[in-house]
XYZ file of C-alpha atoms in Angstrom:
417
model
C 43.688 163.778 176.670
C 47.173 165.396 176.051
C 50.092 164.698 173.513
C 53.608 164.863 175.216
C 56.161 164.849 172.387
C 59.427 162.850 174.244
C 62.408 164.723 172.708
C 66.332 163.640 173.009
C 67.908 165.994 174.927
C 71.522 167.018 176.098
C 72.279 164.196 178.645
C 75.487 165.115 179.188
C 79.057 167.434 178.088
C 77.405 169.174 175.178
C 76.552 166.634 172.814
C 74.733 167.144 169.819
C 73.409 163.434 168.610
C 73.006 159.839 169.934
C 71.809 156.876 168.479
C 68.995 155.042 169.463
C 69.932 151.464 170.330
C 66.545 150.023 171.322
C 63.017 150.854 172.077
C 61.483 149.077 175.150
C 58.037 150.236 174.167
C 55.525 150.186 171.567
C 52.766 152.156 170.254
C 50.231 151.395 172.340
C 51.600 150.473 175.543
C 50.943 151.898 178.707
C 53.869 153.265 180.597
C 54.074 154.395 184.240
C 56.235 157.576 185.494
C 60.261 156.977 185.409
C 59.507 153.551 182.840
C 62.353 153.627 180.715
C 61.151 154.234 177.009
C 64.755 154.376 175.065
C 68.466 153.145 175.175
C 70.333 155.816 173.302
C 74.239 155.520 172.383
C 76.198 158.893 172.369
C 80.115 158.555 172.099
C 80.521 158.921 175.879
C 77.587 156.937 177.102
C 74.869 154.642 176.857
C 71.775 155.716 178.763
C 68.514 154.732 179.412
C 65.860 157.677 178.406
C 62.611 157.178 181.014
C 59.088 158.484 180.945
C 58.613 161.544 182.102
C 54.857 160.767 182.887
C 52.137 158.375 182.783
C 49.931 157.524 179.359
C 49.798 155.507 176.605
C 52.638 155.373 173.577
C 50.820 156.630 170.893
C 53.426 157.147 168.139
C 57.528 156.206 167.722
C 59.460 159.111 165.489
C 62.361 157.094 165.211
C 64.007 153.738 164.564
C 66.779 151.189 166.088
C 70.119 152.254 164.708
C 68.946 156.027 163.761
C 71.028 158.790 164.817
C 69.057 161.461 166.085
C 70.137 165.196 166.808
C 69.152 166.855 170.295
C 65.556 168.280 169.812
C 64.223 165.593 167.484
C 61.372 164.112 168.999
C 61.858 160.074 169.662
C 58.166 159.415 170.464
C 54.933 160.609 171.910
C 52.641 160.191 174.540
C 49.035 159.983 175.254
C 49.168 161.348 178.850
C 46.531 160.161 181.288
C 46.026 162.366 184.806
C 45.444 165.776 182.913
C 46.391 168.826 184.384
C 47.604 166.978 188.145
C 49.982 164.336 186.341
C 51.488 167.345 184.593
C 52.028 169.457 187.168
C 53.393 166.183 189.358
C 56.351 165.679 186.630
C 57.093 168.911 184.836
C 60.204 169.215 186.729
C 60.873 165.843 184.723
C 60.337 168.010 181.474
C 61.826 170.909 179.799
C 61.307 170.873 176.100
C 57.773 168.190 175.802
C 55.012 170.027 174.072
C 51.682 169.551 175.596
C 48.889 169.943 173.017
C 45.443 168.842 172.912
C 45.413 166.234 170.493
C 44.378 166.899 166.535
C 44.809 170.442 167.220
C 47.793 172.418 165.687
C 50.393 172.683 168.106
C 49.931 176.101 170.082
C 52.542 176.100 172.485
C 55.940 174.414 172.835
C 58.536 174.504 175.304
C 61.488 173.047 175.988
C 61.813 169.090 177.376
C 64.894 167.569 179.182
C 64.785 164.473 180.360
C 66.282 162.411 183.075
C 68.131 159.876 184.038
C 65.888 157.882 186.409
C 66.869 159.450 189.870
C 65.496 156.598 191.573
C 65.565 152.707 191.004
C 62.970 150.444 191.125
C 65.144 147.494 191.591
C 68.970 148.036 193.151
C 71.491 147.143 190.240
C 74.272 148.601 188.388
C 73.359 149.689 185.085
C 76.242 146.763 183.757
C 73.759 144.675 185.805
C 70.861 145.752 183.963
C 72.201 145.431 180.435
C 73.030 142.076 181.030
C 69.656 141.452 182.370
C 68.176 143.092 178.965
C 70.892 141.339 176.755
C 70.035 137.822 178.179
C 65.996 139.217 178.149
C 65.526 138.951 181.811
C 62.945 141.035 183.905
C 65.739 142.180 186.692
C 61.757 143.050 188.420
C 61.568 139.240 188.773
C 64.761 138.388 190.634
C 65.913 138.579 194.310
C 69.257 140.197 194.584
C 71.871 138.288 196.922
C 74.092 141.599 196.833
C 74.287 144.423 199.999
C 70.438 145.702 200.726
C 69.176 143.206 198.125
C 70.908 144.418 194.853
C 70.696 142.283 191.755
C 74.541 141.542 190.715
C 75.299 140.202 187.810
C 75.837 136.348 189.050
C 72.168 136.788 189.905
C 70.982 137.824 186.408
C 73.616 134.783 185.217
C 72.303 132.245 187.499
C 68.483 132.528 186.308
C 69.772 132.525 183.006
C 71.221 129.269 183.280
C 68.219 127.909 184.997
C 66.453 129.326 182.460
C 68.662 127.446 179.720
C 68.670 124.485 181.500
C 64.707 123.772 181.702
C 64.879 124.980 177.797
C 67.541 123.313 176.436
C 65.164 120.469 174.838
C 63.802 123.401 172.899
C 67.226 125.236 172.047
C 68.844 122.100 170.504
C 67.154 122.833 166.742
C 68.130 126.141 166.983
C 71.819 124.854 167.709
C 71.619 122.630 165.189
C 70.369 125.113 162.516
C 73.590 127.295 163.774
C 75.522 124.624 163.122
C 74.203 123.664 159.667
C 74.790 127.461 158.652
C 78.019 127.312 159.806
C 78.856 124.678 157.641
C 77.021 125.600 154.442
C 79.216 128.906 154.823
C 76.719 131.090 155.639
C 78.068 134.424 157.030
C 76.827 135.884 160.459
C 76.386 139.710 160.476
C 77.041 141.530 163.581
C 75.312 145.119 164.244
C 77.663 148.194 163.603
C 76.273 150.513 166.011
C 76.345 151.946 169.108
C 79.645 152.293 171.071
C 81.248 149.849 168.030
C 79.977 152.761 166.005
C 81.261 155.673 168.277
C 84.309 154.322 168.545
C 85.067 153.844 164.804
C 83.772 157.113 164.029
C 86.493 158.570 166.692
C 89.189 156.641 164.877
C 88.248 157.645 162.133
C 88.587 161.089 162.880
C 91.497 160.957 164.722
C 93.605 158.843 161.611
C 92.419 160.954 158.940
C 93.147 164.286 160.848
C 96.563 163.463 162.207
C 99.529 162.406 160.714
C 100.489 159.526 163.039
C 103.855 158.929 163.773
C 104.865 155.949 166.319
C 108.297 155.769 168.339
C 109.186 152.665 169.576
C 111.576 152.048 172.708
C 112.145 149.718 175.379
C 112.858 150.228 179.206
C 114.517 148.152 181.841
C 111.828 148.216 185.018
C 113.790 145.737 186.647
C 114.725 148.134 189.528
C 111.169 149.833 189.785
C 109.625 146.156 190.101
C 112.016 145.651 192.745
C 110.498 148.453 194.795
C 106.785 147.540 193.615
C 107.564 144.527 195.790
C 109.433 145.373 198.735
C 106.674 148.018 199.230
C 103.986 145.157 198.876
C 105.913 142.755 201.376
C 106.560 145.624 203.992
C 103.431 147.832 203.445
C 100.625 145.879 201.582
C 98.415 148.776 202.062
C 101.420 150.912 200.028
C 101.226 148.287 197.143
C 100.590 149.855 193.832
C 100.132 148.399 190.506
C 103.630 149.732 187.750
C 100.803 150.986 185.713
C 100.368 153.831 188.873
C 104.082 154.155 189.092
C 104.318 154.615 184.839
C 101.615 157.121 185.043
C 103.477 159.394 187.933
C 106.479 159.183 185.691
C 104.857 159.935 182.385
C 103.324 162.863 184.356
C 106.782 164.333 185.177
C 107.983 163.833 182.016
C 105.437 166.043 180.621
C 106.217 168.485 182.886
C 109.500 168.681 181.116
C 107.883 168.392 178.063
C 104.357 170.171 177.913
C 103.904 169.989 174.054
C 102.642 166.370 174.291
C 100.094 167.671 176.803
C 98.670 169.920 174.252
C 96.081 170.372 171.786
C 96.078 171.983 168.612
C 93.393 174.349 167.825
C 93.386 174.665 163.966
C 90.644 176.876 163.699
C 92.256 179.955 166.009
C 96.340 178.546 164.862
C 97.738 177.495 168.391
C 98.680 174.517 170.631
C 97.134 175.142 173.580
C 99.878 173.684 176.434
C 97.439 172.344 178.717
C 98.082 172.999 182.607
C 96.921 170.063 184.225
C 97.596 166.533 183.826
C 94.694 164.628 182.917
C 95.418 161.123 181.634
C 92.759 159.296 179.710
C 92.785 155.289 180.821
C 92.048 153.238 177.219
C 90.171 150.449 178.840
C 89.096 147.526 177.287
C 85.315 146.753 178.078
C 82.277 143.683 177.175
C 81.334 146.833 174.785
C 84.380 148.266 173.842
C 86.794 150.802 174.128
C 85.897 153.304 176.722
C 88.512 156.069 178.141
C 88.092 157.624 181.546
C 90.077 160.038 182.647
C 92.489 160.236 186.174
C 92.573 164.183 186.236
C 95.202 166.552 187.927
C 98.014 163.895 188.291
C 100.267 166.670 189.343
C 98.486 166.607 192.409
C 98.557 162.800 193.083
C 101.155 160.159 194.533
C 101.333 157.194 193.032
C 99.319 155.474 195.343
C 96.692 158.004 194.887
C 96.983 157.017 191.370
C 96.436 153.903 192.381
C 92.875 153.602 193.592
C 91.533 156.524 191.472
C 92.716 154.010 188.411
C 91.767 151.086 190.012
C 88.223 152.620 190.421
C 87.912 154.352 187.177
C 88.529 151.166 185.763
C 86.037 149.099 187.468
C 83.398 152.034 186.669
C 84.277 151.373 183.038
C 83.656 148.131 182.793
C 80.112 148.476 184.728
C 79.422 151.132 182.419
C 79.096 153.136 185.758
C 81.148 156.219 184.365
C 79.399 159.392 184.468
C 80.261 161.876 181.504
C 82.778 164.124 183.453
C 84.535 161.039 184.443
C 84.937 160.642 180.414
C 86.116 164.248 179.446
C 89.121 166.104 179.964
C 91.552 164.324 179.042
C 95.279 165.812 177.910
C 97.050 162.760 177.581
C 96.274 159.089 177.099
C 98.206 156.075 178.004
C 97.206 151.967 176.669
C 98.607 149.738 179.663
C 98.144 146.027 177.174
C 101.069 144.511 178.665
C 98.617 142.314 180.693
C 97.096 141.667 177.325
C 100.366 139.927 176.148
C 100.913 142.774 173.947
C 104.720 143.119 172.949
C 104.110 145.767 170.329
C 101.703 148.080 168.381
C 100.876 151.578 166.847
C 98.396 152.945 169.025
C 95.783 155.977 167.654
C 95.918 159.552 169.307
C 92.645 160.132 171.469
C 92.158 163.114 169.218
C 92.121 166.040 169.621
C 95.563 165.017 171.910
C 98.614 165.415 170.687
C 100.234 161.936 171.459
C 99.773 158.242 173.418
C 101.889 156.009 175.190
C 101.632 151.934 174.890
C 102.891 150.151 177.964
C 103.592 146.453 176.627
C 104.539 143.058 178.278
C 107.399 142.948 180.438
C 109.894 140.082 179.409
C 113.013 138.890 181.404
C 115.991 139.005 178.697
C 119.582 138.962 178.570
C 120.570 142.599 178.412
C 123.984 143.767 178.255
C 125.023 146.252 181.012
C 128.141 148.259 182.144
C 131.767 149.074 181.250
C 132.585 145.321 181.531
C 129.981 144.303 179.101
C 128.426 141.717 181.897
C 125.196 139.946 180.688
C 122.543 140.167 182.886
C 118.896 138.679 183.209
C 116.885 142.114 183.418
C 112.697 142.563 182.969
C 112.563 144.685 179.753
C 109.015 146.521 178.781
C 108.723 147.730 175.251
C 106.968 151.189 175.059
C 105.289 152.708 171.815
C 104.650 156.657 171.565
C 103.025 157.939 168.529
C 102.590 161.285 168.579
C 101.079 164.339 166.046
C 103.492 164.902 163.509
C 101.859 168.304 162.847
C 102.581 169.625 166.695
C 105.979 168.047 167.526
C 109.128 166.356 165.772
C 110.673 163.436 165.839
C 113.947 164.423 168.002
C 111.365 166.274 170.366
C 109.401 162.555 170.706
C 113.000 160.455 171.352
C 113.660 163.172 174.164
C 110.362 162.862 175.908
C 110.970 158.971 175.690
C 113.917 159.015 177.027
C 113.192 160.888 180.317
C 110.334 158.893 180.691
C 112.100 155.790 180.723
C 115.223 157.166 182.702
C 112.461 157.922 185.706
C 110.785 154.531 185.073
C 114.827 152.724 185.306
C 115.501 154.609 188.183
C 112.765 154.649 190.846
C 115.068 156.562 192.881
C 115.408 159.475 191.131
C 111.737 159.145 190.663
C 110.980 159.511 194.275
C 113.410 162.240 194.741
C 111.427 164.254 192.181
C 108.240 163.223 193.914
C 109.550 165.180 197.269
């Protein structure tokens, strides 16, 4: 019989630690090739960690909620198939130590492991974490999706069933709630994984920088105008202001590279970055998650578009793979769909600024020599920026020629020739 020591491992853009959200094993269970073992939570990711080989679970190194470095060993294994079942999955291992067990450890070498490259049942992964979350066996259910994938009204629909046949049973539980509730009892929610990423991030990024927010507003009367004319004549040219913000942010910053920068303490520059990469805060069921649209110098609008559109979507299906999450040189928070009229975003550090898109509101505004009074859609926009790396004046400027391409679509299509 031989010991496999199951280590964490670099899943993905260098990092260093994850935390392990949930074992789905237990000493003494048998797992199968590919089974996954652990959910880990690094600040780009959640992934599912699967068995590189067949055995028993002999010993967990680790608990729920423990952050663990790359190299620590999360568990091992009691492998069954000797020498063949190694040789049939070392390609799944660099880094497991095989050892005969009892015996001091005599060789070591390195053990990556994978995400599963296959799937036993087809789902998204958002699929399967609701499947887990609601304690479903996704194995159990017949997908209605293309080629018989699971979708997530499947994994909702048994659970209602499921509810519905128990319900009898539930109502105590309800009604125990209910009595906590009222006898002021307080309910704790876990502060971990992504919840836990993110604050860390925040943290770092408010302590580090000193935050300073501008706050403007910008008439996209006009460039609403031409949203819809293209949508009436050219529905396949429709693109959401959010694409058309993010083309004029982009040439702004051409004019203005030091808020696509970074500021390297350690070696005393601001590195101007050369491409355009703008991080996408998106609201998600677990939180905030930023993918990034990369080389928007080299997009239209529409282009921006559908890469946003389907960056966003991957987001919230937790479908993002780690490149799709790094990179990025600027970030912008579209919450005017939100209802958001107003806030002081963070900087996605190490970035050097941010730019809030709020709601758009149709208001009385003021306009030309004769002082005429005019119903116009006005956006409020918030900037905050790194005090450290730019000034105050510098901020107003870049503002300003953002807005002046966002109130004049013209000119921004002229510069887009």
């Amino acid at each position: 019989m031989l010991v496999k020591e199951v280590k964490l491992h670099d899943i993905g853009e260098g990092m260093t630690e994850a935390e392990i959200l949930r074992f789905f094993v237990q000493v003494g269970d048998e797992v199968k090739v590919d089974q996954p073992l652990v959910e880990v939570q690094t600040d780009k990711m959640t992934a599912e960690l699967p068995s590189p080989a067949a055995g028993t679970v002999k010993e967990i190194l680790a608990e729920t909620g423990d952050v663990v470095e790359v190299g620590e060993t999360l568990l091992t294994l009691e492998r069954v198939g000797g020498e063949e079942a190694r040789e049939d999955k070392e390609e799944a291992f660099v880094g497991s130590a095989d050892e005969p067990a009892g015996n001091e450890r005599t060789k070591s070498k390195t053990n990556t492991m994978r995400i599963p490259r296959t799937k036993r049942v087809l789902a998204a992964p958002y699929t399967r974490k609701l499947a887990r979350d609601n304690n479903v066996d996704i194995e159990q259910l017949t997908g209605t999706g293309p080629a018989g994938r699971v979708t997530d009204e499947d994994v909702m629909s048994f659970v209602s069933k499921k509810e519905a046949s128990s319900r009898q049973v539930d109502e105590p539980a309800d009604s125990d709630r209910k009595f906590a509730a009222a006898a002021g009892v307080a309910e704790e929610i876990p502060f971990r994984g992504r919840r836990k990423a993110i604050a860390k991030k925040m943290a770092q990024s408010v302590y580090t920088i000193p935050h300073v927010t501008h706050f403007d507003e910008a008439d996209v009367t006009d460039l609403l105008a031409v949203k819809a004319s293209l949508k009436g004549s050219k529905p396949e040219k429709n693109a959401s202001a959010a694409a058309f913000f993010i083309k004029a942010l982009q040439l702004a910053l051409a004019e203005f590279p030091i808020f696509n920068a970074k500021l390297d303490e350690e070696n005393e520059v601001i590195r101007l970055e050369k491409g355009v990469h703008i991080g996408l805060a998106t609201d998600t069921e677990e939180g905030l998650i930023v993918p990034v649209l990369r080389d928007v110098e080299r997009k239209s609008i529409l282009d921006i578009h559908h890469e946003m559109k389907e960056l966003t979507l991957k987001a919230k299906e937790n479908r993002l793979a780690a490149s799709e999450m790094t990179g990025s040189t600027f970030t912008i928070s579209n919450v005017g769909p939100l209802g958001s009229t107003g806030a002081t975003p963070i900087i996605n550090y190490p970035e050097v600024a941010l730019m809030a898109f709020h709601k758009t509101k149709k208001m009385p505004v003021v306009r030309g020599e004769n002082d005429e009074i005019a119903i116009r859609k006005m956006m409020n926009v918030s900037m905050t920026f790194d005090h450290r790396v730019a000034d105050g004046a510098k901020a107003v400027a870049f503002t300003n020629r953002f807005i002046e391409y966002v109130e004049n679509p013209n000119l921004l299509l002229v510069e887009l020739v």
